[in-house]
Amino acid sequence: MTPPPVSVVIVSRDRPESLIWCLTGVAGLRYPGFEVVVVADPPGVEAVRASRFAGRVKLIPFDRANISEARNLGVAQAAGEVVAFIDDDAVPEPTWLTFLTEPFADPGVAAVGGFVRGRNGISFQWKARMVDTCGRAEPLDVDEAQPTVLHPGPGQAIKTEGTNMALRRQVLARLGGFDPNFRFYLDETDLNIRLARAGMATAIAPMAQVHHAYAASPRRSADRAVRDLHEIGASWAVFLRKHCPEDQRARRWQEVQNDEHARLDDQQARGLIDAADAPRILASLSRGFADGRQREIADPPGIEPSQAGFLPFPWAQGASVVLAGRIWQARRIRREARDRVARGETVSLFLFSPTTRFHKVRLSPEGVWEQVGGLFGRSDRDAPLFRLIGFRARVDQESRRVAALRDLNGADQDKRQHSAIFP
């Protein structure tokens, strides 16, 4: 199958620095034939125009706190056959679009979701999940190396995450995109339910991975402490009225309140919020629910075909390489890594200390995939707490772990020629 042209839609509000970081990750995608549509508030628009991405993306100014409406504006300008979504506080692995579009070779697949890694770059926030019409999500057991096409049963849908999903534009436009009544939360789940009711299949592509940083917002702080639950409450009111059987709504709403109360208790115990904050935050949840009960319940109208031409975004075509060394060599190796990225290469940088420290992975502001941790420490959190291993063997082990995600085997035919190890 020829890779379909893809429009990557990024919505950004209140996070211009994160937006540029996200675009840095997108610039490292090893996929021919994609464009980028950014829907952003004034600070985000200014940041893009002042960056190296100016003129390379379709930039849509939008200054309302409604992610669903913003996503629909992005879809309206998207000229790709497939529309992919990623949040402004996330970055994709270089092969993200390759794996995310693979299931569309099956003409019956309407949507695809991938796996999402958390802040440490190793553990997963979300894998595969099923959701019912009352918004209860449960894990799904799927092959974690190959795509799985799923046909949900009555009253169920395959849950995709807004920070890592793709849909056929034709299908998305016919369904009207995202319902603007969900201004922040549950808009993807609402779309999942509508897809399932239309009898459409969704695939899970586990190797299509993004790293989600959970950046600060008006609703949560940088350490994920809850600040406000108004829009979450409002979205629950809309979702339950729209999808949940009437005789189950009260019980489900009580479950949601109990879950939020437990979350605040946990954050209070960990010192993330003060005891005085919890009542105020829970009150915002109730006020939001009352607000959501007043919002109109209706599926959004269809979206017209894009009148904008396809704007190809430059993609990474250089070698995919490994650089590795000891932590005290970091300055020298990081300098070489930055230079290689500037030449169009994909760089996986491993810096090991003689310890058992757990590993962390991050994309640097320059676009280097950097992994730092102890030579004897965990990367995979299910691995043994301690292992005795040599430096080169550990480099090989970690290179194999990320090889498919970074296209190490496909692009780098002679690793000895392109890679550099500093023992």
XYZ file of C-alpha atoms in Angstrom:
423
model
C 0.000 0.000 0.000
C 1.234 3.479 -0.874
C 1.316 5.538 2.329
C -1.740 7.831 2.342
C -1.247 11.593 2.546
C -1.801 12.651 6.145
C -2.813 15.924 7.779
C -1.449 16.183 11.329
C -3.693 18.479 13.409
C -2.299 20.122 16.550
C -4.465 22.298 18.801
C -2.629 24.588 21.222
C -3.766 26.928 23.959
C -1.717 28.582 26.726
C 1.367 26.485 25.884
C 3.517 28.105 23.165
C 6.734 26.457 24.395
C 5.138 23.017 24.364
C 3.780 23.663 20.869
C 7.269 24.297 19.494
C 8.516 21.153 21.250
C 5.692 19.187 19.641
C 6.538 20.591 16.213
C 10.179 19.652 16.790
C 9.059 16.066 17.292
C 6.810 16.178 14.230
C 9.755 17.481 12.189
C 11.543 14.224 13.007
C 8.852 12.003 11.489
C 10.196 9.490 8.986
C 7.117 9.550 6.750
C 6.808 10.932 3.223
C 3.720 12.930 2.431
C 2.240 14.700 5.436
C 1.201 18.250 6.234
C 0.754 19.986 9.582
C -2.256 22.067 10.616
C -1.828 24.126 13.792
C -4.844 25.725 15.470
C -3.522 28.038 18.171
C -4.235 30.998 20.420
C -2.318 34.286 19.908
C 0.782 33.240 21.928
C 0.930 29.963 19.980
C 0.537 31.730 16.646
C 3.306 34.169 17.571
C 5.592 31.315 18.647
C 5.127 29.464 15.349
C 5.676 32.594 13.263
C 8.911 33.277 15.155
C 10.168 29.713 14.736
C 11.777 27.696 11.946
C 8.324 26.263 11.231
C 6.928 29.543 9.942
C 5.490 29.058 6.468
C 5.735 25.271 6.742
C 2.415 24.715 8.517
C -1.165 25.729 7.960
C -1.621 28.150 10.860
C -5.157 28.909 12.069
C -5.640 31.562 14.782
C -8.300 30.544 17.323
C -8.779 32.079 20.764
C -11.631 30.210 22.434
C -11.259 27.505 25.077
C -12.956 24.779 23.021
C -10.683 21.990 21.797
C -13.467 20.310 19.806
C -14.247 23.452 17.838
C -10.526 23.985 17.274
C -10.056 20.422 16.026
C -12.922 20.891 13.586
C -11.267 24.027 12.216
C -8.140 21.955 11.675
C -10.109 19.213 9.902
C -11.714 21.827 7.643
C -8.249 22.873 6.433
C -6.866 19.330 6.246
C -6.201 18.158 2.696
C -4.889 14.696 3.584
C -6.733 11.443 3.060
C -6.107 10.676 6.742
C -6.263 13.163 9.627
C -4.011 12.428 12.614
C -4.213 14.184 15.972
C -1.555 14.868 18.591
C -1.672 17.217 21.593
C 0.618 20.223 21.898
C 2.260 18.699 24.989
C 3.202 15.468 23.222
C 5.852 14.340 20.743
C 5.666 11.401 18.317
C 8.216 8.673 17.845
C 9.807 9.026 14.366
C 7.814 6.095 12.938
C 4.491 7.250 14.435
C 2.703 7.932 11.155
C 4.137 4.824 9.495
C 2.510 2.567 12.085
C -0.581 4.734 12.600
C -1.545 4.630 8.911
C -0.737 0.946 8.314
C -4.207 -0.359 9.321
C -5.885 1.904 6.754
C -4.796 -0.619 4.112
C -7.989 -2.375 5.242
C -10.820 -0.362 3.628
C -13.121 -1.257 6.526
C -10.994 0.585 9.085
C -12.285 4.078 9.848
C -10.072 5.032 12.792
C -6.765 4.012 14.374
C -5.390 4.606 17.851
C -1.880 4.101 19.179
C -0.121 3.658 22.525
C 0.806 6.639 24.700
C 3.926 6.781 26.878
C 4.110 8.927 30.007
C 6.518 11.498 31.341
C 9.421 9.142 31.918
C 9.342 8.112 28.262
C 9.267 4.440 29.224
C 6.006 3.573 30.984
C 2.667 3.702 29.201
C -0.167 6.028 30.172
C -2.634 4.298 27.845
C -2.632 1.250 25.650
C -5.841 -0.273 24.255
C -9.218 0.322 25.890
C -12.893 -0.377 25.341
C -15.537 2.111 26.487
C -19.281 1.738 27.042
C -22.086 4.223 26.499
C -21.810 5.439 30.093
C -18.119 6.270 29.640
C -16.669 3.346 31.605
C -13.339 2.359 30.067
C -11.735 -1.056 30.430
C -8.340 -2.333 29.192
C -8.266 -4.470 26.062
C -5.842 -7.329 25.544
C -4.294 -6.872 22.090
C -1.122 -7.913 20.307
C 1.471 -5.314 21.359
C 3.561 -5.709 18.221
C 0.960 -5.888 15.423
C -2.201 -3.893 14.620
C -5.539 -5.341 15.689
C -8.780 -4.448 13.900
C -11.698 -4.389 16.325
C -15.466 -4.436 15.805
C -17.125 -3.436 19.085
C -20.369 -5.026 20.175
C -23.642 -3.241 21.019
C -23.230 -0.519 23.617
C -19.445 -0.493 23.271
C -16.767 1.377 21.345
C -13.007 1.245 20.912
C -11.486 4.152 22.817
C -8.877 6.261 21.091
C -6.865 9.020 22.753
C -6.955 12.521 21.310
C -3.193 12.784 21.558
C -2.635 9.736 19.342
C -5.316 8.850 16.843
C -6.145 9.067 13.149
C -9.320 8.887 11.082
C -10.183 8.848 7.417
C -11.008 12.458 6.605
C -14.062 11.450 4.594
C -15.520 9.569 7.564
C -14.641 12.316 10.020
C -16.219 14.977 7.814
C -19.392 12.942 7.308
C -19.800 12.549 11.079
C -19.282 16.256 11.600
C -15.994 15.902 13.422
C -15.988 16.612 17.147
C -19.010 17.855 19.086
C -18.238 21.409 20.336
C -20.429 20.807 23.391
C -17.414 18.870 24.709
C -15.133 21.873 25.116
C -12.252 19.991 26.698
C -13.057 16.425 27.736
C -14.740 13.272 26.325
C -14.973 14.634 22.783
C -12.902 11.713 21.443
C -15.037 9.237 23.396
C -18.199 10.757 21.964
C -16.716 10.336 18.488
C -15.761 6.729 19.299
C -19.378 5.971 20.265
C -20.694 7.548 17.067
C -18.218 5.563 14.966
C -19.287 2.337 16.634
C -22.983 3.097 16.179
C -22.314 3.612 12.481
C -20.841 0.089 12.350
C -17.286 1.241 11.638
C -14.164 -0.631 12.700
C -11.329 0.864 14.734
C -7.797 -0.522 14.798
C -5.232 -0.356 17.579
C -1.672 0.116 16.299
C 0.557 -0.438 19.355
C 3.785 0.608 17.642
C 2.311 4.014 16.747
C 3.580 5.747 19.864
C 3.711 9.249 21.286
C 5.172 10.636 24.509
C 2.712 12.738 26.514
C 4.189 15.285 28.895
C 1.001 16.426 30.667
C 2.054 20.091 30.535
C 0.449 22.606 32.871
C -2.921 24.140 31.951
C -5.681 26.131 33.680
C -7.082 22.754 34.819
C -3.919 21.201 36.278
C -0.427 22.213 37.374
C 2.852 20.877 36.004
C 2.850 18.132 38.657
C -0.696 17.146 37.568
C -2.327 18.636 40.662
C -5.976 19.384 39.891
C -6.931 23.051 39.771
C -10.439 23.030 38.303
C -12.997 20.398 37.225
C -15.668 22.607 35.677
C -15.265 21.461 32.096
C -14.910 17.830 33.145
C -18.233 18.072 34.966
C -19.858 19.801 32.006
C -18.590 17.173 29.570
C -19.925 14.372 31.756
C -23.346 15.994 31.770
C -23.374 16.199 27.976
C -21.994 12.687 27.497
C -24.449 11.006 29.869
C -27.441 12.792 28.357
C -26.267 11.960 24.861
C -25.268 8.309 25.248
C -25.993 6.748 28.651
C -29.391 5.062 29.212
C -31.527 7.336 31.363
C -31.960 4.808 34.161
C -28.164 4.532 34.562
C -27.206 8.210 34.513
C -27.557 9.013 38.204
C -25.511 6.000 39.240
C -22.782 6.766 36.714
C -22.588 10.409 37.754
C -22.170 9.329 41.379
C -19.321 7.010 40.300
C -17.619 9.922 38.540
C -17.915 12.109 41.641
C -16.528 9.318 43.808
C -13.572 8.866 41.448
C -12.765 12.589 41.484
C -13.076 12.703 45.262
C -10.636 9.783 45.540
C -8.222 11.501 43.158
C -8.240 14.659 45.280
C -7.763 12.630 48.473
C -4.727 10.993 46.888
C -3.277 14.327 45.750
C -3.846 15.796 49.198
C -2.031 12.841 50.799
C 0.900 13.398 48.447
C 1.028 17.111 49.224
C -0.026 18.240 45.748
C -3.076 20.170 46.972
C -4.098 21.637 50.320
C -7.024 20.336 52.341
C -8.820 23.634 51.730
C -8.576 23.152 47.947
C -10.627 19.953 47.717
C -14.082 21.430 48.502
C -13.541 24.262 46.016
C -12.423 21.871 43.283
C -15.329 19.475 43.885
C -17.716 22.435 43.774
C -16.338 23.310 40.339
C -17.191 19.767 39.217
C -20.808 20.200 40.347
C -21.127 23.636 38.766
C -19.750 22.245 35.530
C -22.270 19.412 35.562
C -25.090 21.925 35.986
C -23.678 23.943 33.089
C -23.451 20.850 30.865
C -27.088 19.994 31.527
C -28.032 23.250 29.794
C -26.017 22.576 26.635
C -27.806 21.469 23.492
C -27.586 17.786 22.618
C -27.048 17.251 18.900
C -24.467 15.698 16.618
C -22.436 18.332 14.763
C -23.121 19.020 11.071
C -20.834 17.659 8.360
C -17.550 19.283 7.407
C -17.014 20.386 3.806
C -14.023 19.215 1.731
C -10.928 21.326 2.277
C -10.465 24.220 -0.136
C -6.801 24.505 0.860
C -4.155 22.626 -1.086
C -1.879 20.059 0.509
C 1.189 21.710 2.109
C 3.958 19.079 2.379
C 5.976 19.302 5.590
C 9.708 18.445 5.429
C 10.369 14.965 6.793
C 13.463 13.274 8.200
C 15.282 11.418 5.417
C 18.758 11.025 6.907
C 20.233 8.002 8.637
C 18.844 6.812 11.961
C 21.847 6.531 14.276
C 22.873 5.604 17.807
C 25.254 7.656 19.928
C 26.219 6.371 23.345
C 28.631 7.171 26.147
C 29.135 7.694 29.848
C 27.276 10.457 31.637
C 30.508 12.451 32.131
C 30.889 12.582 28.335
C 27.461 14.192 27.955
C 28.588 17.608 26.709
C 30.694 16.217 23.887
C 28.133 13.628 22.781
C 25.186 15.998 22.978
C 27.039 18.437 20.755
C 27.585 15.740 18.131
C 23.937 14.641 18.473
C 22.686 18.182 17.824
C 24.923 18.479 14.773
C 23.627 15.213 13.340
C 19.996 16.193 13.849
C 20.723 19.484 12.086
C 21.947 17.376 9.139
C 18.626 15.561 8.994
C 19.530 12.421 10.933
C 17.424 10.705 13.588
C 19.563 10.372 16.719
C 19.027 8.009 19.645
C 21.435 9.077 22.389
C 22.204 6.817 25.367
C 24.045 8.225 28.384
C 24.748 5.722 31.175
C 26.012 6.262 34.715
C 27.615 3.453 36.791
C 24.448 3.132 38.917
C 21.089 1.347 39.136
C 19.080 4.511 38.418
C 15.893 4.001 36.422
C 16.036 5.217 32.832
C 14.184 8.186 31.388
C 13.649 9.140 27.752
C 12.973 12.603 26.414
C 13.090 14.509 23.164
C 15.469 17.433 23.602
C 14.528 20.905 22.312
C 16.951 20.289 19.433
C 15.205 17.039 18.453
C 17.543 14.430 19.964
C 15.999 11.287 21.489
C 17.985 11.111 24.727
C 17.886 8.222 27.213
C 19.633 8.649 30.571
C 19.954 6.146 33.407
C 22.161 3.683 35.214
C 24.124 1.057 33.341
C 22.595 -1.492 35.712
C 19.190 0.206 36.066
C 15.779 -0.465 34.584
C 14.480 0.866 31.322
C 11.536 -1.513 30.929
C 9.799 -1.212 34.316
C 9.003 -4.931 34.297
C 12.684 -5.866 34.039
C 14.732 -7.014 37.062
C 15.649 -4.259 39.489
C 19.366 -4.945 38.990
C 21.299 -6.607 36.206
C 25.043 -7.024 35.735
C 25.827 -6.038 32.159
C 28.640 -4.491 30.169
C 28.472 -1.067 28.531
C 28.368 -2.186 24.895
C 25.914 -4.965 25.665
C 23.589 -2.427 27.330
C 23.844 -0.105 24.342
C 22.912 -2.977 22.034
C 20.046 -3.989 24.310
C 18.533 -0.503 24.433
C 19.085 0.013 20.713
C 17.089 -3.142 20.007
C 14.332 -1.941 22.339
C 13.745 1.217 20.289
C 14.859 -0.036 16.859
C 11.376 -0.254 15.327
C 10.289 3.074 16.835
C 13.354 4.924 15.497
C 13.732 3.057 12.182
C 17.208 1.930 13.216
C 17.176 -1.166 11.040
C 15.471 0.352 8.036
C 17.423 3.553 7.564
C 20.776 2.607 9.038
C 22.153 -0.245 6.972
C 25.641 -0.031 8.450
C 25.500 0.960 12.110
C 29.273 0.748 12.411
C 29.553 3.467 9.812
C 26.934 5.813 11.220
C 26.880 5.178 14.971
C 29.374 6.244 17.594
C 30.070 4.539 20.910
C 32.177 6.310 23.531
C 33.079 3.587 26.084
